[in-house]
PDB file of C-alpha atoms in Angstrom:
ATOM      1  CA  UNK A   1     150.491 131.360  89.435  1.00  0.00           C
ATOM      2  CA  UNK A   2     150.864 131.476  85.727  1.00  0.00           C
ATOM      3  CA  UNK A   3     147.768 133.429  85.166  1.00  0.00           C
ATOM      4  CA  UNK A   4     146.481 136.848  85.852  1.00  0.00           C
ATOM      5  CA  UNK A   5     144.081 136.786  88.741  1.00  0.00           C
ATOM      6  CA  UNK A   6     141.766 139.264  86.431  1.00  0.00           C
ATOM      7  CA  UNK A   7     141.529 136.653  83.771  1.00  0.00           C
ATOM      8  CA  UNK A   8     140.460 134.167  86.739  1.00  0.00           C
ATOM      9  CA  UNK A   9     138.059 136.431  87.678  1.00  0.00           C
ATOM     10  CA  UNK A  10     136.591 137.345  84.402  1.00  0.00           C
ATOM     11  CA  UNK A  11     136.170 133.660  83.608  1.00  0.00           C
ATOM     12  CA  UNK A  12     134.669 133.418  87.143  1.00  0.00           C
ATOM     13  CA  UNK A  13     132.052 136.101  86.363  1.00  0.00           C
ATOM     14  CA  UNK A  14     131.049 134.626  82.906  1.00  0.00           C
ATOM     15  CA  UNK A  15     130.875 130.974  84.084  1.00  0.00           C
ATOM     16  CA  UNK A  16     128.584 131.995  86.440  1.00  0.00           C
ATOM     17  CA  UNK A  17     126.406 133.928  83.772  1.00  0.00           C
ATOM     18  CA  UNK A  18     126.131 130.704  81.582  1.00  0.00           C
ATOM     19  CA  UNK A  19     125.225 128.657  84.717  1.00  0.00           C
ATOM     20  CA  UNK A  20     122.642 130.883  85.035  1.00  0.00           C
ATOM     21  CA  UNK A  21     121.170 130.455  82.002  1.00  0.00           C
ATOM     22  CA  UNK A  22     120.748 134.185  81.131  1.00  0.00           C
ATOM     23  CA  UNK A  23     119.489 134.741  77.369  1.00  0.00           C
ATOM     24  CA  UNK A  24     118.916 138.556  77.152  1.00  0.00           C
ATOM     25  CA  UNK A  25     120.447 141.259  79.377  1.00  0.00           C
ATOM     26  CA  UNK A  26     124.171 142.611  79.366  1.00  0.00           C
ATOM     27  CA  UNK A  27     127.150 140.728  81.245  1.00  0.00           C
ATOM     28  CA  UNK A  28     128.737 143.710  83.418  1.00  0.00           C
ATOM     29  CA  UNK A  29     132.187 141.931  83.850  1.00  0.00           C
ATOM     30  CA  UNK A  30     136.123 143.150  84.690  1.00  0.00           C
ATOM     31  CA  UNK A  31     138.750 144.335  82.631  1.00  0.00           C
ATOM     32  CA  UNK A  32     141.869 143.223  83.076  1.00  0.00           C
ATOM     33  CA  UNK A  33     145.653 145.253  84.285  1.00  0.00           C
ATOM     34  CA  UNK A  34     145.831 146.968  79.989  1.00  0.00           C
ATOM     35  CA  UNK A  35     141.824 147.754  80.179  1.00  0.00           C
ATOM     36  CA  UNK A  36     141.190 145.121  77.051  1.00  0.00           C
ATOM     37  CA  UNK A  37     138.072 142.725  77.635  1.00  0.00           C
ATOM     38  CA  UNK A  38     138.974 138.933  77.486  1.00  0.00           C
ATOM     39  CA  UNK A  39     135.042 138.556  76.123  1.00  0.00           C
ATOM     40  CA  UNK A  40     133.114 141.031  73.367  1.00  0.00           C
ATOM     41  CA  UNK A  41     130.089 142.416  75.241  1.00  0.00           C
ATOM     42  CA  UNK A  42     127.014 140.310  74.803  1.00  0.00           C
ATOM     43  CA  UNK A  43     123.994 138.925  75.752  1.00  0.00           C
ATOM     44  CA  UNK A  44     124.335 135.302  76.564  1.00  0.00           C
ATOM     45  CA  UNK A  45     124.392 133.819  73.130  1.00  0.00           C
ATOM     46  CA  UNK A  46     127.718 132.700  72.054  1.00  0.00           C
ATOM     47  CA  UNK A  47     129.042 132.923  75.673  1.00  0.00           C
ATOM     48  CA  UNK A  48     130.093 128.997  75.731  1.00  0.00           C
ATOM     49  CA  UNK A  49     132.004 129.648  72.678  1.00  0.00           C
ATOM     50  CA  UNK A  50     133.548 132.803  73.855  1.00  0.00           C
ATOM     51  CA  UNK A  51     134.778 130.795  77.301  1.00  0.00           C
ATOM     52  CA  UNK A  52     136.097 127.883  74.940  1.00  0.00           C
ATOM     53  CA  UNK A  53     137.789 130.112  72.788  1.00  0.00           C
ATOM     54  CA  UNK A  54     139.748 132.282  75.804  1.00  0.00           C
ATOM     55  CA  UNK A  55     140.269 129.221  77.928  1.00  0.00           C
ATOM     56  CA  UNK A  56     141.986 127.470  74.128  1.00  0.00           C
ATOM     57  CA  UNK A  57     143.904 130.695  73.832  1.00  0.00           C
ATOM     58  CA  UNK A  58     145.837 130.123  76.812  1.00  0.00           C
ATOM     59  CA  UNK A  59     148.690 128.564  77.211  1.00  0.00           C
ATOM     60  CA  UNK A  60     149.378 125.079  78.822  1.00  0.00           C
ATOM     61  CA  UNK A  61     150.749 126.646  82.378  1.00  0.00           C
ATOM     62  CA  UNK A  62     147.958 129.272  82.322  1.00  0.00           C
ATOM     63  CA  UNK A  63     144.870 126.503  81.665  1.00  0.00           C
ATOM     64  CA  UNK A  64     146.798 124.142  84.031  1.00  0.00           C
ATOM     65  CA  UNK A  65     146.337 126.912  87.254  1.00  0.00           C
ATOM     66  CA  UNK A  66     142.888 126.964  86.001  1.00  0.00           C
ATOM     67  CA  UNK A  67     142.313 123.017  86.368  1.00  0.00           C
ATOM     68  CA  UNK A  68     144.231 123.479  89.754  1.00  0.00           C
ATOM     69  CA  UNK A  69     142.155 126.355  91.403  1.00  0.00           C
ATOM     70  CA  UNK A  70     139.116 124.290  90.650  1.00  0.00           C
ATOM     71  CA  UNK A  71     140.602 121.520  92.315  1.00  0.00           C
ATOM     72  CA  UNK A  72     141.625 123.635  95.465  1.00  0.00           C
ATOM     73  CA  UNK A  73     138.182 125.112  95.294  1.00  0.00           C
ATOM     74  CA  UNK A  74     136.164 121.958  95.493  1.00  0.00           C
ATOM     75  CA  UNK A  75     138.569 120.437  98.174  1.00  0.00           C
ATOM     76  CA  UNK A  76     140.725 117.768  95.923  1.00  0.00           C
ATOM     77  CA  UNK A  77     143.557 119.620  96.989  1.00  0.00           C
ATOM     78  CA  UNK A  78     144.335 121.971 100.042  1.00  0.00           C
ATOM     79  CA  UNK A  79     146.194 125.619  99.064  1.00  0.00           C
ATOM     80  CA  UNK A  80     149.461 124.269 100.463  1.00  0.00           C
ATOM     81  CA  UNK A  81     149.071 121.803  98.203  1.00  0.00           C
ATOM     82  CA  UNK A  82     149.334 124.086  94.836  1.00  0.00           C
ATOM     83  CA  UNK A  83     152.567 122.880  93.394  1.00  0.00           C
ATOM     84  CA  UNK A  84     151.044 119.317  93.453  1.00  0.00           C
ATOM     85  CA  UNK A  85     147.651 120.483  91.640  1.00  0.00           C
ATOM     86  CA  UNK A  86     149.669 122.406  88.976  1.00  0.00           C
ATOM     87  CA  UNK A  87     151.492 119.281  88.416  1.00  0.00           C
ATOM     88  CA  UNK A  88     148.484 116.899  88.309  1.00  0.00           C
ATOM     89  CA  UNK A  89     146.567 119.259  86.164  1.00  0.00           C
ATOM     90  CA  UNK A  90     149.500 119.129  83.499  1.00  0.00           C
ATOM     91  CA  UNK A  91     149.652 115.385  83.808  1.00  0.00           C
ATOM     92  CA  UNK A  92     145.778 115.184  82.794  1.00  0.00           C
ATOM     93  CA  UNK A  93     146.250 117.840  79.521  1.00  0.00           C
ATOM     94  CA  UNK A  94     144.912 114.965  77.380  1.00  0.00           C
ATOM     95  CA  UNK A  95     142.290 116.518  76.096  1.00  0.00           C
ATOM     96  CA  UNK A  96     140.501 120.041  76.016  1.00  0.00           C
ATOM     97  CA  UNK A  97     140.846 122.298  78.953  1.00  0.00           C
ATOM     98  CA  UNK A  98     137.912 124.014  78.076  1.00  0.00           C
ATOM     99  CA  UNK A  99     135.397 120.779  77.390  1.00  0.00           C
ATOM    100  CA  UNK A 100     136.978 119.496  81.280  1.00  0.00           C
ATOM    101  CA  UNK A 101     135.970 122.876  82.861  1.00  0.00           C
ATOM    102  CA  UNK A 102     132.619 123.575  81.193  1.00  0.00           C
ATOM    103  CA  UNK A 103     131.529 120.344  82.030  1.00  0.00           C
ATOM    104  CA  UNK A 104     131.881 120.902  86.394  1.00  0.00           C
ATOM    105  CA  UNK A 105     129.033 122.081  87.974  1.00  0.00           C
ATOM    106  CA  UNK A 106     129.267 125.474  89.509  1.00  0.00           C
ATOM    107  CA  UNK A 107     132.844 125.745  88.234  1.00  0.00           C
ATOM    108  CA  UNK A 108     132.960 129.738  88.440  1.00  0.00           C
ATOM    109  CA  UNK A 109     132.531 129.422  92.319  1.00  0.00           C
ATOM    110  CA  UNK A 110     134.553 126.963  92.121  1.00  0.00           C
ATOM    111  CA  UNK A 111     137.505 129.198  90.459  1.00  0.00           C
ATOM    112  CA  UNK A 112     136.698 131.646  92.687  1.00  0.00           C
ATOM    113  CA  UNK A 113     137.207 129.701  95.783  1.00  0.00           C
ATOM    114  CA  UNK A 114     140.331 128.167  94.681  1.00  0.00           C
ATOM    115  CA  UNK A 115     141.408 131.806  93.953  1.00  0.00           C
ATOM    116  CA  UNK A 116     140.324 133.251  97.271  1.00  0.00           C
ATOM    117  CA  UNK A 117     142.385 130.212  99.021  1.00  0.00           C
ATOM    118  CA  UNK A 118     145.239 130.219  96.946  1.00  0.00           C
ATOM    119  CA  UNK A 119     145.935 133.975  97.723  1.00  0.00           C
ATOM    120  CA  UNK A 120     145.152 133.684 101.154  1.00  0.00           C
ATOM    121  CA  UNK A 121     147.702 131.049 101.839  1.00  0.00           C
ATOM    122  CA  UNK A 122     150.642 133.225  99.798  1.00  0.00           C
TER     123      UNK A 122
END
């Protein structure tokens, strides 16, 4: 995998806060390996933008393991299977990453079940 398992799981935890629809209260989220935050503390407002703007900052590999863990975690593909989801998720890199992901239901359990699976089959 291209990209750090604590990034997954940061996403992970702050999908899951804008699926919950949370407008007041603080996000209590990870850090990652170097101790910098992907995501400025806040209370939900700007938290779509904030998840656009990390998932746009990565690179191509790094947001096509994203696309591919979703995929593994909602069954499209089995864990076996990841060098074929890495490569269909790079085929599809038409359009935004971000816009794709934000727009799946439940997508941070999702990510983390394609994580969990992924890891378990190494």
């Amino acid at each position: 995998m291209d990209i750090a398992t604590a990034k997954v799981l940061e996403l992970v935890e702050y999908f899951r806060f804008l699926d919950a629809g949370e407008d007041a209260g603080e996000f209590d989220g990870t850090e990652d390996d170097e101790g910098a935050r992907l995501f400025e503390d806040s209370a939900g407002e700007g938290t779509a933008d904030q998840i656009r703007g990390v998932i746009e900052g990565l690179d191509v590999d790094e947001q096509a393991d994203l696309v591919a863990l979703v995929w593994i975690g909602r069954g499209d593909f089995e864990p076996e299977e990841w060098p074929a989801a890495v490569r269909r998720a790079h085929e599809r890199h038409l359009r935004s990453t971000a816009k794709y992901l934000m727009g799946i239901p439940n997508v941070g359990d999702l990510l983390e079940e394609g994580l969990a699976a992924v890891r378990a089959d190494a």
